[in-house]
XYZ file of C-alpha atoms in Angstrom:
66
model
C 47.272 75.242 184.972
C 46.740 78.191 182.624
C 46.621 80.646 185.524
C 49.921 79.323 186.877
C 51.579 79.914 183.515
C 50.244 83.478 183.422
C 51.528 84.132 186.945
C 54.934 82.663 186.065
C 55.210 84.953 183.041
C 54.242 87.959 185.183
C 56.963 87.061 187.683
C 59.466 86.725 184.828
C 58.450 90.181 183.550
C 59.038 91.668 186.995
C 62.402 89.891 187.263
C 63.524 91.307 183.900
C 62.434 94.772 184.983
C 64.330 94.424 188.274
C 67.407 93.245 186.383
C 67.296 96.348 184.204
C 66.924 98.532 187.285
C 69.912 96.933 188.998
C 71.941 97.348 185.825
C 70.979 101.028 185.690
C 72.172 101.776 189.231
C 75.471 99.891 189.150
C 78.673 101.907 189.098
C 79.982 99.936 186.133
C 76.694 100.372 184.262
C 76.506 98.253 181.140
C 73.930 99.779 178.770
C 73.872 96.635 176.637
C 72.823 94.513 179.621
C 70.066 96.967 180.524
C 68.816 97.089 176.937
C 68.795 93.291 176.762
C 66.801 93.047 180.006
C 64.259 95.564 178.735
C 64.028 93.721 175.417
C 63.300 90.501 177.291
C 60.624 92.312 179.314
C 58.912 93.632 176.189
C 59.052 90.213 174.529
C 57.573 88.550 177.616
C 54.816 91.172 177.762
C 53.901 90.578 174.125
C 53.977 86.840 174.724
C 51.691 87.217 177.727
C 49.255 89.298 175.681
C 49.219 86.629 172.955
C 48.780 83.907 175.577
C 45.777 85.714 177.052
C 44.231 86.148 173.603
C 44.721 82.446 172.852
C 43.244 81.563 176.234
C 40.147 83.648 175.505
C 39.798 82.204 172.002
C 40.010 78.613 173.196
C 37.785 79.151 176.210
C 40.422 78.495 178.860
C 39.644 81.880 180.374
C 36.589 84.070 180.031
C 36.434 87.842 180.442
C 34.107 89.328 182.984
C 31.541 91.243 180.942
C 29.071 93.802 182.164
């Protein structure tokens, strides 16, 4: 279940990045829309990082150590 959530967040990050790219290349480029999409991407990335840290702290995931 945890891995599915992580994958869903990664897909959402890619979708926000694609949305910003589409907004950049449109003829009627709206800089506010692009900035909002990039803000969403950064927020999702920070949320994913926090989710991974919580997962490691609770034992849901374990890092591969050498």
